[in-house]
Short mmCIF file of C-alpha atoms and ligand atoms in Angstrom, two decimals:
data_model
loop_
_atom_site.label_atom_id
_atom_site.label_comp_id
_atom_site.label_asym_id
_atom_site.label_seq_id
_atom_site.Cartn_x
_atom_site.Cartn_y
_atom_site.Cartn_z
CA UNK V 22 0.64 26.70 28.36
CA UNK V 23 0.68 24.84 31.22
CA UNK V 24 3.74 22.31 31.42
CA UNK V 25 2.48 18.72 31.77
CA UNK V 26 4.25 16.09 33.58
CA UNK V 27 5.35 13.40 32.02
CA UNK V 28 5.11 9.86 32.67
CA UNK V 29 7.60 7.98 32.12
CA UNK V 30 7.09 3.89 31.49
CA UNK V 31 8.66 1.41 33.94
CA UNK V 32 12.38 0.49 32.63
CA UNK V 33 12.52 -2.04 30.38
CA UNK V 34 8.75 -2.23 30.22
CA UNK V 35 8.89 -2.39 26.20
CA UNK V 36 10.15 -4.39 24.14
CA UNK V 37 13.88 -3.90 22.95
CA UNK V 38 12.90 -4.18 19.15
CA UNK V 39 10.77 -2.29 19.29
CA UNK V 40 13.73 0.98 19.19
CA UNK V 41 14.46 0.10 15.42
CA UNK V 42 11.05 1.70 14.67
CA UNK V 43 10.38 4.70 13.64
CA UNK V 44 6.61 6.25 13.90
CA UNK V 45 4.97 6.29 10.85
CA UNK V 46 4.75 9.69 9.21
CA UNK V 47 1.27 10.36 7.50
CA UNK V 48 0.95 12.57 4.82
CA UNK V 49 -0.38 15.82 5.65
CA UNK V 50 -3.77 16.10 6.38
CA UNK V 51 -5.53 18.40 3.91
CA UNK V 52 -7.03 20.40 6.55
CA UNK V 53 -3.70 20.86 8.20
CA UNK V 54 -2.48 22.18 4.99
CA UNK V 55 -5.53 24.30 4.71
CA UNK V 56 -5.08 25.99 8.18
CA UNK V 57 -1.23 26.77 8.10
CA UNK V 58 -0.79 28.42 4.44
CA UNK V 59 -4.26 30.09 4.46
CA UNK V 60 -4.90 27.98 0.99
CA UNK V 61 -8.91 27.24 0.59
CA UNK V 62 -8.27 24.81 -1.92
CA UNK V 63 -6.18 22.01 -1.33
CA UNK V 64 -5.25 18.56 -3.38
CA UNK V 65 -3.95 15.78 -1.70
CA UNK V 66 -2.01 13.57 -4.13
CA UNK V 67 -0.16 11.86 -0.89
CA UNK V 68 -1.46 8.50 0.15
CA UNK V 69 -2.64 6.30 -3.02
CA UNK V 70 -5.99 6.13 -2.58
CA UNK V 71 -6.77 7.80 -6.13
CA UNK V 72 -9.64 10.13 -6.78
CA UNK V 73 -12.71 7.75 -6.95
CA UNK V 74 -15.55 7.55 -4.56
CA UNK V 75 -16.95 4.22 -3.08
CA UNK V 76 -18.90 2.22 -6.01
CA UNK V 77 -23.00 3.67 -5.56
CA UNK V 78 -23.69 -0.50 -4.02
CA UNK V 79 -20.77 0.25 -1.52
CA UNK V 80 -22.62 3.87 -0.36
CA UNK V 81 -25.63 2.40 -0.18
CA UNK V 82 -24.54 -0.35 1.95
CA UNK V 83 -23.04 0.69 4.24
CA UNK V 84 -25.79 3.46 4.90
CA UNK V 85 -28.10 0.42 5.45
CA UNK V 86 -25.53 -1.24 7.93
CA UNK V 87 -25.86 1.93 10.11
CA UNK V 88 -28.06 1.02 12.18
CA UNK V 89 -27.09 -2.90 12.58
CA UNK V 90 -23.80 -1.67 13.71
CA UNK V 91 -25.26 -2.07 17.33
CA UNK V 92 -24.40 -5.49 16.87
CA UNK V 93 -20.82 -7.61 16.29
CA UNK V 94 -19.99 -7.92 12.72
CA UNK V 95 -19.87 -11.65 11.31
CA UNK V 96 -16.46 -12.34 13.22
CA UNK V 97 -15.98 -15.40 9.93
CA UNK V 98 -17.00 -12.59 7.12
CA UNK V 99 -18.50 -15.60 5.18
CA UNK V 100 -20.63 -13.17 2.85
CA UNK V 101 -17.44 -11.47 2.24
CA UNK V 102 -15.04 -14.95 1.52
CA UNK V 103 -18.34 -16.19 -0.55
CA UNK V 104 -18.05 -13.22 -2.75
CA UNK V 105 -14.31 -12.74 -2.57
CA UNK V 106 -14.34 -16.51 -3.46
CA UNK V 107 -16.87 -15.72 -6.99
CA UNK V 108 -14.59 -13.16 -7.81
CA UNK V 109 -10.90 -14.60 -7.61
CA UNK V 110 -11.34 -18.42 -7.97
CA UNK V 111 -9.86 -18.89 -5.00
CA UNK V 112 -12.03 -21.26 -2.52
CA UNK V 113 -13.95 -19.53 0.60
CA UNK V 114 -12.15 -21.54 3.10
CA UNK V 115 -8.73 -20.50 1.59
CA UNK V 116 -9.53 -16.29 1.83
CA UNK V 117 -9.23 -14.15 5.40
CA UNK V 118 -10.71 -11.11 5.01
CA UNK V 119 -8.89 -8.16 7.33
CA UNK V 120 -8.47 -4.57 8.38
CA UNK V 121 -6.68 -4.27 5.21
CA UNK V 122 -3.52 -5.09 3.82
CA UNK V 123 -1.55 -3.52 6.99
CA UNK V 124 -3.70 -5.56 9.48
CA UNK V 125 -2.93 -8.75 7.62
CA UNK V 126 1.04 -7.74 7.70
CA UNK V 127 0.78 -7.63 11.42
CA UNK V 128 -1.23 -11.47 11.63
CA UNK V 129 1.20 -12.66 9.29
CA UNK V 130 4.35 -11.37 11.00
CA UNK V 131 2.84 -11.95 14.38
CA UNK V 132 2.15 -15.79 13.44
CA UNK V 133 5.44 -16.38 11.77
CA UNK V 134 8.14 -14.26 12.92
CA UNK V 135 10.49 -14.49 16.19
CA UNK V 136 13.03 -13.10 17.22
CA UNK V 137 16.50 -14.52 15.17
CA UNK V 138 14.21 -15.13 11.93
CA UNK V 139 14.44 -13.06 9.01
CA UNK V 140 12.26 -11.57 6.27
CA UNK V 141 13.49 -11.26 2.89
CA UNK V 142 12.62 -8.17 0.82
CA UNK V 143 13.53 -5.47 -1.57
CA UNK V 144 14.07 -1.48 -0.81
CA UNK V 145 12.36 0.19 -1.37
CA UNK V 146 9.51 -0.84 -0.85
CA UNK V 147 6.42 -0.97 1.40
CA UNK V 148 7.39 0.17 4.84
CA UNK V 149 4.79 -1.80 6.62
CA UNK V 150 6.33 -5.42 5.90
CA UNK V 151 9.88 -4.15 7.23
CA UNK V 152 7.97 -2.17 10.67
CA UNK V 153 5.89 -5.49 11.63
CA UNK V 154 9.15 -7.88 11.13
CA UNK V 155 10.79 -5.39 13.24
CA UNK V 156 8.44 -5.18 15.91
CA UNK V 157 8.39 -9.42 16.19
CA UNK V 158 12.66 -9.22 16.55
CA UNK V 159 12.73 -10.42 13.09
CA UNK V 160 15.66 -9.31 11.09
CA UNK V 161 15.22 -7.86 7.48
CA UNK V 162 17.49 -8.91 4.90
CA UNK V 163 16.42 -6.29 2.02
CA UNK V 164 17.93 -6.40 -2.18
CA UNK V 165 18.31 -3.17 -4.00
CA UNK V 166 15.93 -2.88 -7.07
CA UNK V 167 17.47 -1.95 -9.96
CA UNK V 168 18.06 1.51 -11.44
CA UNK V 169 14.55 2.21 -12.59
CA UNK V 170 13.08 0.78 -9.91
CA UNK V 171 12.35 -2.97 -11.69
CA UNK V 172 12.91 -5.76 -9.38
CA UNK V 173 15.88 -7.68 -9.08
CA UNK V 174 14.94 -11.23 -8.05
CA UNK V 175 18.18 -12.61 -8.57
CA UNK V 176 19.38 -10.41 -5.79
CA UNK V 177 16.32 -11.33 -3.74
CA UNK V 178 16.41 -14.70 -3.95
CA UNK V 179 20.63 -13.96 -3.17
CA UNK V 180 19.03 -12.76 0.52
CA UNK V 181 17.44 -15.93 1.13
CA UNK V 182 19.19 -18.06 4.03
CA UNK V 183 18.48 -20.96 6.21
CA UNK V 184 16.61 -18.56 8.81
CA UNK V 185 14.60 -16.85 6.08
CA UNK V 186 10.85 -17.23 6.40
CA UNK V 187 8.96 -15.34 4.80
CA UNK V 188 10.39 -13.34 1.05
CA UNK V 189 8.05 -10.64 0.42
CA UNK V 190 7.43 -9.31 -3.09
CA UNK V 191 4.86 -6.29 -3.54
CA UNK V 192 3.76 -5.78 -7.03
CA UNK V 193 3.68 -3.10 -8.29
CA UNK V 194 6.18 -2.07 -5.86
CA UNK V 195 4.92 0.76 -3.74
CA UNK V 196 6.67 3.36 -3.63
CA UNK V 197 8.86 2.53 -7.49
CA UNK V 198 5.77 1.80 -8.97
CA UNK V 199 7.06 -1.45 -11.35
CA UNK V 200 5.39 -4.84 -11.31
CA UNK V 201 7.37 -7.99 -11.82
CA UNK V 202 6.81 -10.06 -14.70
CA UNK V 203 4.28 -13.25 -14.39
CA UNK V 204 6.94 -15.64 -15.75
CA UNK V 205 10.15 -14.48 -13.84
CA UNK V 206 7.84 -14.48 -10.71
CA UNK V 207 6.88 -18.04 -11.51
CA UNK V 208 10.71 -18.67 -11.95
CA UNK V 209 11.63 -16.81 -8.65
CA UNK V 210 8.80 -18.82 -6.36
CA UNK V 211 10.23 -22.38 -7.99
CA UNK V 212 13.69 -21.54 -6.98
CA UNK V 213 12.36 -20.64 -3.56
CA UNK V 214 13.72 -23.62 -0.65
CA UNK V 215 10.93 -25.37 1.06
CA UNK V 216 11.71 -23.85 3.99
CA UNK V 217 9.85 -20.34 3.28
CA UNK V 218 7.04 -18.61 2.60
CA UNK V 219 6.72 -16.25 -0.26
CA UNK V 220 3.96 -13.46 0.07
CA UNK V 221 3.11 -11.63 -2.92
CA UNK V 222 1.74 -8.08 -1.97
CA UNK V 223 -0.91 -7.05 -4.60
CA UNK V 224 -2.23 -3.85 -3.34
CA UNK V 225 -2.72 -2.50 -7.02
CA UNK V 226 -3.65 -5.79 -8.35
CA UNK V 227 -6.37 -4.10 -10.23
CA UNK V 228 -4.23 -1.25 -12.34
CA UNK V 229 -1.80 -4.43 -13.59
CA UNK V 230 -2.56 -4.68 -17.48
CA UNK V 231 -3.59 -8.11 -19.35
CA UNK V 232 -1.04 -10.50 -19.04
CA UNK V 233 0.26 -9.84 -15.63
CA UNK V 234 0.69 -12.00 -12.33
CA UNK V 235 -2.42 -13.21 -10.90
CA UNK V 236 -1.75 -14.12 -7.46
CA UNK V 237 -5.52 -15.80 -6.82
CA UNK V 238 -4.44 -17.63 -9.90
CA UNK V 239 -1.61 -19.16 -8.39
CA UNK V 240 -3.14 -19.86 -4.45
CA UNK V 241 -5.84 -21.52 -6.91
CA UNK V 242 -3.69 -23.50 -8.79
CA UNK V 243 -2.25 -24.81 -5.35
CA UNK V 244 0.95 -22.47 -5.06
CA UNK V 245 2.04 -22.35 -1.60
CA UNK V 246 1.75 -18.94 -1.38
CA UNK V 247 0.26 -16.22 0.58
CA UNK V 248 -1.10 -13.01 -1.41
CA UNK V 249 -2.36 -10.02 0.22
CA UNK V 250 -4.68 -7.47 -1.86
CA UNK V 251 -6.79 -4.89 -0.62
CA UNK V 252 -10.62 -2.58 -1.33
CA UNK V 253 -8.20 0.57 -0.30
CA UNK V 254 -7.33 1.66 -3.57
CA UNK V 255 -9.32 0.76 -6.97
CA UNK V 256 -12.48 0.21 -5.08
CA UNK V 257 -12.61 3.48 -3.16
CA UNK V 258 -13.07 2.28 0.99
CA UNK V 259 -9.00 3.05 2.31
CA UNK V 260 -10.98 4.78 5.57
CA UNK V 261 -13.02 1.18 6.27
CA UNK V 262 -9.70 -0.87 6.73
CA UNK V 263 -10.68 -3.87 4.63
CA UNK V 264 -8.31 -6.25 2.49
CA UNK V 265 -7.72 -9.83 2.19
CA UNK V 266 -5.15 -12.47 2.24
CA UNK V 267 -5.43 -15.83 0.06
CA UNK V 268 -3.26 -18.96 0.52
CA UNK V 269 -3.30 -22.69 2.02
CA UNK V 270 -6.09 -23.25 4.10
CA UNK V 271 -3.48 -24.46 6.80
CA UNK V 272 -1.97 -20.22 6.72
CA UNK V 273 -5.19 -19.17 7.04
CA UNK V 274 -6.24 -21.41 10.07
CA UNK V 275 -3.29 -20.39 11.55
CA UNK V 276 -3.81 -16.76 11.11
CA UNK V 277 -7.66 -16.94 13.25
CA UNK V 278 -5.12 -17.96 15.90
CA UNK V 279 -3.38 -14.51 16.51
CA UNK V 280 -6.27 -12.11 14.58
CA UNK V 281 -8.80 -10.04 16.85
CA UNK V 282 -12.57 -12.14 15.98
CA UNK V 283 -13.83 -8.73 15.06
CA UNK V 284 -10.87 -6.95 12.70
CA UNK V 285 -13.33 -6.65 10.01
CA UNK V 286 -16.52 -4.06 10.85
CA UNK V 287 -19.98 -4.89 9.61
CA UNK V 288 -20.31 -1.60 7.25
CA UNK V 289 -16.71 -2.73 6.06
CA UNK V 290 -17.83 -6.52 5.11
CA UNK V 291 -21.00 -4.98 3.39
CA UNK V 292 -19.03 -2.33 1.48
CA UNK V 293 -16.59 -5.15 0.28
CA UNK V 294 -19.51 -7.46 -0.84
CA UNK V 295 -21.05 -4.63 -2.41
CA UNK V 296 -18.20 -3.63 -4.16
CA UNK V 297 -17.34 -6.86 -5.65
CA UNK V 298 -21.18 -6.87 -6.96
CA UNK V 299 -20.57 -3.96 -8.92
CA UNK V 300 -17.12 -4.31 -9.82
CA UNK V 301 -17.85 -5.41 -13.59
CA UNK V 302 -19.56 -2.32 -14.06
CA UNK V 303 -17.18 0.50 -12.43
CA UNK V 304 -13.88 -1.08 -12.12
CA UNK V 305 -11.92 -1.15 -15.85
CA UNK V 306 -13.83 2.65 -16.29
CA UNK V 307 -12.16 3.69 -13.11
CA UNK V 308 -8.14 2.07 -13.88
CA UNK V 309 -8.70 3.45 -17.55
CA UNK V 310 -8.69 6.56 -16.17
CA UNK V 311 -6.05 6.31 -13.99
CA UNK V 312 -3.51 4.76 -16.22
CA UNK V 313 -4.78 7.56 -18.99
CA UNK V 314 -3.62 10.09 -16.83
CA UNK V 315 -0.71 8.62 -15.40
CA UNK V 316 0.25 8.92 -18.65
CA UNK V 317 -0.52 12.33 -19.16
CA UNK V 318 1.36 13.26 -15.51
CA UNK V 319 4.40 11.16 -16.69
CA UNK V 320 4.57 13.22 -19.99
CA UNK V 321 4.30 16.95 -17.51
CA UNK V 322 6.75 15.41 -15.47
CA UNK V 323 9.09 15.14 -18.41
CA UNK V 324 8.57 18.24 -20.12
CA UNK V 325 9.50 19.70 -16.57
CA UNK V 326 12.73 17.80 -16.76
CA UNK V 327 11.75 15.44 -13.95
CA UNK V 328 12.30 11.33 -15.21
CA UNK V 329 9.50 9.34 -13.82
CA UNK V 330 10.26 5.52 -13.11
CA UNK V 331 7.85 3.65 -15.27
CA UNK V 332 4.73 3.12 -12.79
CA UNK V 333 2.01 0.02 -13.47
CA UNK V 334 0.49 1.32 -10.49
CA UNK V 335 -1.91 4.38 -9.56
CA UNK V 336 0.94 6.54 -8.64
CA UNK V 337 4.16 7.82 -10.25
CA UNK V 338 7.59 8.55 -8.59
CA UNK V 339 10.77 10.76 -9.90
CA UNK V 340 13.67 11.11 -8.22
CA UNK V 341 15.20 14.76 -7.34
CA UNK V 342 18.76 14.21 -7.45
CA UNK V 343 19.27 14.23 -3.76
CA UNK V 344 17.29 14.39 -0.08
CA UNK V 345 17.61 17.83 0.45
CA UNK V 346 15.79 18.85 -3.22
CA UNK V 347 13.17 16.06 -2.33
CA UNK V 348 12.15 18.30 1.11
CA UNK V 349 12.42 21.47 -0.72
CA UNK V 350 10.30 20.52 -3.53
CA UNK V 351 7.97 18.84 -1.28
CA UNK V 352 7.86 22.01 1.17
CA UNK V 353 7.16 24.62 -1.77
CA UNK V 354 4.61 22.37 -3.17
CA UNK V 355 2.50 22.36 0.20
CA UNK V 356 2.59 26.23 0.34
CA UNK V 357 0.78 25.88 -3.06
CA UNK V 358 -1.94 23.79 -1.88
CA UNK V 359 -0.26 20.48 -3.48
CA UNK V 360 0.32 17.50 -0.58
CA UNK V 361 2.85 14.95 -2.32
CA UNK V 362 4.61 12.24 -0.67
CA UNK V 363 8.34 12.43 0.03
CA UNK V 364 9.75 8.92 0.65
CA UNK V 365 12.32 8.83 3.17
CA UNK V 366 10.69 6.77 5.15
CA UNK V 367 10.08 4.25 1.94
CA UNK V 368 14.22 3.76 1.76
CA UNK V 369 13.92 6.38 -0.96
CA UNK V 370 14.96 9.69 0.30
CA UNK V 371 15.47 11.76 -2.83
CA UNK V 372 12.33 11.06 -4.61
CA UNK V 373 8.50 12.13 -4.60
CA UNK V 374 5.96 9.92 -4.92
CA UNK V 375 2.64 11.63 -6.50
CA UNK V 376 -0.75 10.10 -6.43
CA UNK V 377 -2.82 10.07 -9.93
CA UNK V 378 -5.67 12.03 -9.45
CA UNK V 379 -8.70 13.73 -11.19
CA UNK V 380 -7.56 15.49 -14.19
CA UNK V 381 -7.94 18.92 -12.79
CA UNK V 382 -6.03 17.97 -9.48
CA UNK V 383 -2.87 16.29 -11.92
CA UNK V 384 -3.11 19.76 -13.71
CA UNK V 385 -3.15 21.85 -10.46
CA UNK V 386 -0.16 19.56 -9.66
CA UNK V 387 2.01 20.42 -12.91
CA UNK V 388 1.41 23.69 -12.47
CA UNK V 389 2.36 23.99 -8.74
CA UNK V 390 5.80 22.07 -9.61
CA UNK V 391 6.34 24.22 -12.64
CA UNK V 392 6.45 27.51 -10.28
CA UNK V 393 7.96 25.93 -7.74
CA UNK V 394 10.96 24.46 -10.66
CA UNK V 395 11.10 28.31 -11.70
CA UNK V 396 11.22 29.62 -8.44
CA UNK V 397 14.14 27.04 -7.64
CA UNK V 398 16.14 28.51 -10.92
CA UNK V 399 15.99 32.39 -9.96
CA UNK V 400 17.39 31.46 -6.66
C1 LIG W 23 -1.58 0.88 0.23
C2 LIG W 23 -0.78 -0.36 0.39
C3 LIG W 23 -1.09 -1.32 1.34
C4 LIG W 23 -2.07 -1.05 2.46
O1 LIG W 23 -3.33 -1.32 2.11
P1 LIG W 23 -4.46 -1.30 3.21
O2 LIG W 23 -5.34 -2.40 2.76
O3 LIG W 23 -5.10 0.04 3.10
O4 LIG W 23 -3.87 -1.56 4.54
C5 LIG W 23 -0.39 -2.50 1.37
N1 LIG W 23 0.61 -2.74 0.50
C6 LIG W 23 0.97 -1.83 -0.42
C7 LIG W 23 2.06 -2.13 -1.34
C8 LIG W 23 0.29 -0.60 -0.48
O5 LIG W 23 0.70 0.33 -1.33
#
């Protein structure tokens, strides 16, 4: 190969924070996987998105945006907050639609944060929240969960000082897998000084059972708080970028000043609209399934010997006993085919986070790990 030069960028050109970044490691692609270990069939149980296909309404629309797509999308979304507004209580004016959950995280961090101000979380959790503060010079003040991976909001609240402003809590926590309980949440956010704002990150809002938080609920209710949740996971559309933040009208004015007009495409605004239209219909068949065979994976986990923390969420993580397992596991179990998610870059280095699939792709998944465990004991 031919060496290419490489340019170098000006000194000093970029910004200083930006060196306590590091690049965000995707799961493997399943054509990757395909390619290097010769495997025709592979199952990718890596990035959360669970097994469903867009709802039929969401196909259909955005096969009849095609050809509109000539134009600019609604840069307000109005269809979308209209609907979004039917289906969490919240009011339109009080909803910003985005390029999911992760674009949001970047408005929000880019509106709030400077340098010398800190964000307040636990770890581990979602990377994105700790990146973005990072990038804006923020600092992040993180509190350990506990032992199986349950929030401690004692401890997080115990992070919150005078320059703290925004306390993040994502529930279920991605990658642990636990969701907080409505009332201590209620307690936490009381407790909270005046001076911040909490965010409440609900990315798997839809697997929670009856009885837990309800972050519209409380943005409703007039709760100065921010909640983030997303069409990437229950609904099917994690390649159309679309999710949606809901809090006081003054967070969300504020947040049109920093977002791009156009974050939100036209075939993503239909497919979210659509979505919502048939959610009645498809959405408690679709977490049924999922929590039936989370279930089902937790139990194969155990009868391997592996404990699973307890999950509310589509996924399920166990630790390994240390880093160096975690990478061997995960390495054996991609030369069978099986693309997990090791979480080093989640603050959890010795565990594997799996993704609840189909049936048949959670069995192909057992399996795999049950060679690879054997394997591991002959050596
Ligand atoms: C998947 C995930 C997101 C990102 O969702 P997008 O809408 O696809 O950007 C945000 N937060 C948590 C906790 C997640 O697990």
């Amino acid at each position: 190969m031919r060496p290419s030069p490489v340019p170098a960028l000006p000194p000093g050109l970029v910004r200083p924070a930006l060196d306590g970044i590091s690049a965000y490691e995707p799961g493997r692609p399943i054509d990757d996987v395909r390619r290097q270990y010769g495997i025709d069939s592979v199952v990718k149980l890596a990035s959360n998105e669970g097994p469903h296909e867009p709802m039929p309404a969401a196909v259909a629309a955005i096969r009849a945006s095609a050809e509109g797509v000539r134009m600019y999308p609604d840069p307000g979304a109005w269809a979308l907050r209209d609907a979004l507004e039917g289906h969490t209580g919240v009011p339109a004016t009080q909803i910003l639609p985005g390029a999911g959950i992760d674009g949001l995280i970047a408005l929000v961090c880019a509106a709030i944060l400077y340098p010398g101000d800190e964000l307040a979380m636990a770890w581990p959790s979602f990377m994105s929240w700790r990146q973005q503060a990072i990038a804006r010079g923020a600092t992040v003040r993180t509190a350990a969960l506990r032992e199986d991976g349950a929030y401690d909001l004692e401890a997080l609240a115990a992070v919150v000082g005078p320059r703290t402003k925004l306390v993040v809590v994502v529930s279920p926590n991605n990658p642990t897998g636990q969701a907080v309980d409505a009332g201590e949440l209620t307690a936490f956010l009381d407790g909270l000084p005046a001076h911040v704002l909490p965010v409440l990150d609900e990315a798997y809002f839809e697997y929670l059972p009856a009885g837990g938080h309800d972050g519209a609920a409380a943005v409703a209710a007039g709760r100065p708080l921010a909640v983030v949740r997303t069409f990437s996971k229950a609904f099917g559309l994690a390649g159309l970028r679309v999710g949606y933040l809901m809090g006081p009208e003054a967070l969300i004015r504020t947040l049109g000043l920093v977002r791009s007009v156009f974050d939100v495409s036209a075939p993503a605004q239909a497919a979210a609209v659509a979505s919502l239209g048939e959610a009645p219909s498809q959405l408690s068949g679709r977490v049924k399934l999922i929590t039936e065979q989370r279930a089902v994976v937790a139990e194969g986990l155990r009868d391997l010997g592996l404990t699973t923390l307890p999950s509310a969420a589509n996924f399920l993580t166990f630790p390994t006993g240390s880093p160096e397992r975690a990478a061997a596991l995960n390495g054996a179990l991609l030369e069978r085919g099986v693309i997990v998610r090791p979480l080093g870059a989640f603050g959890a280095p010795e565990s594997i986070r799996v993704t609840i699939g189909w049936p048949h792709e959670n069995t192909r998944f057992l399996q795999a790990l049950a060679e690879v465990l054997q394997a591991e004991q002959a050596e």
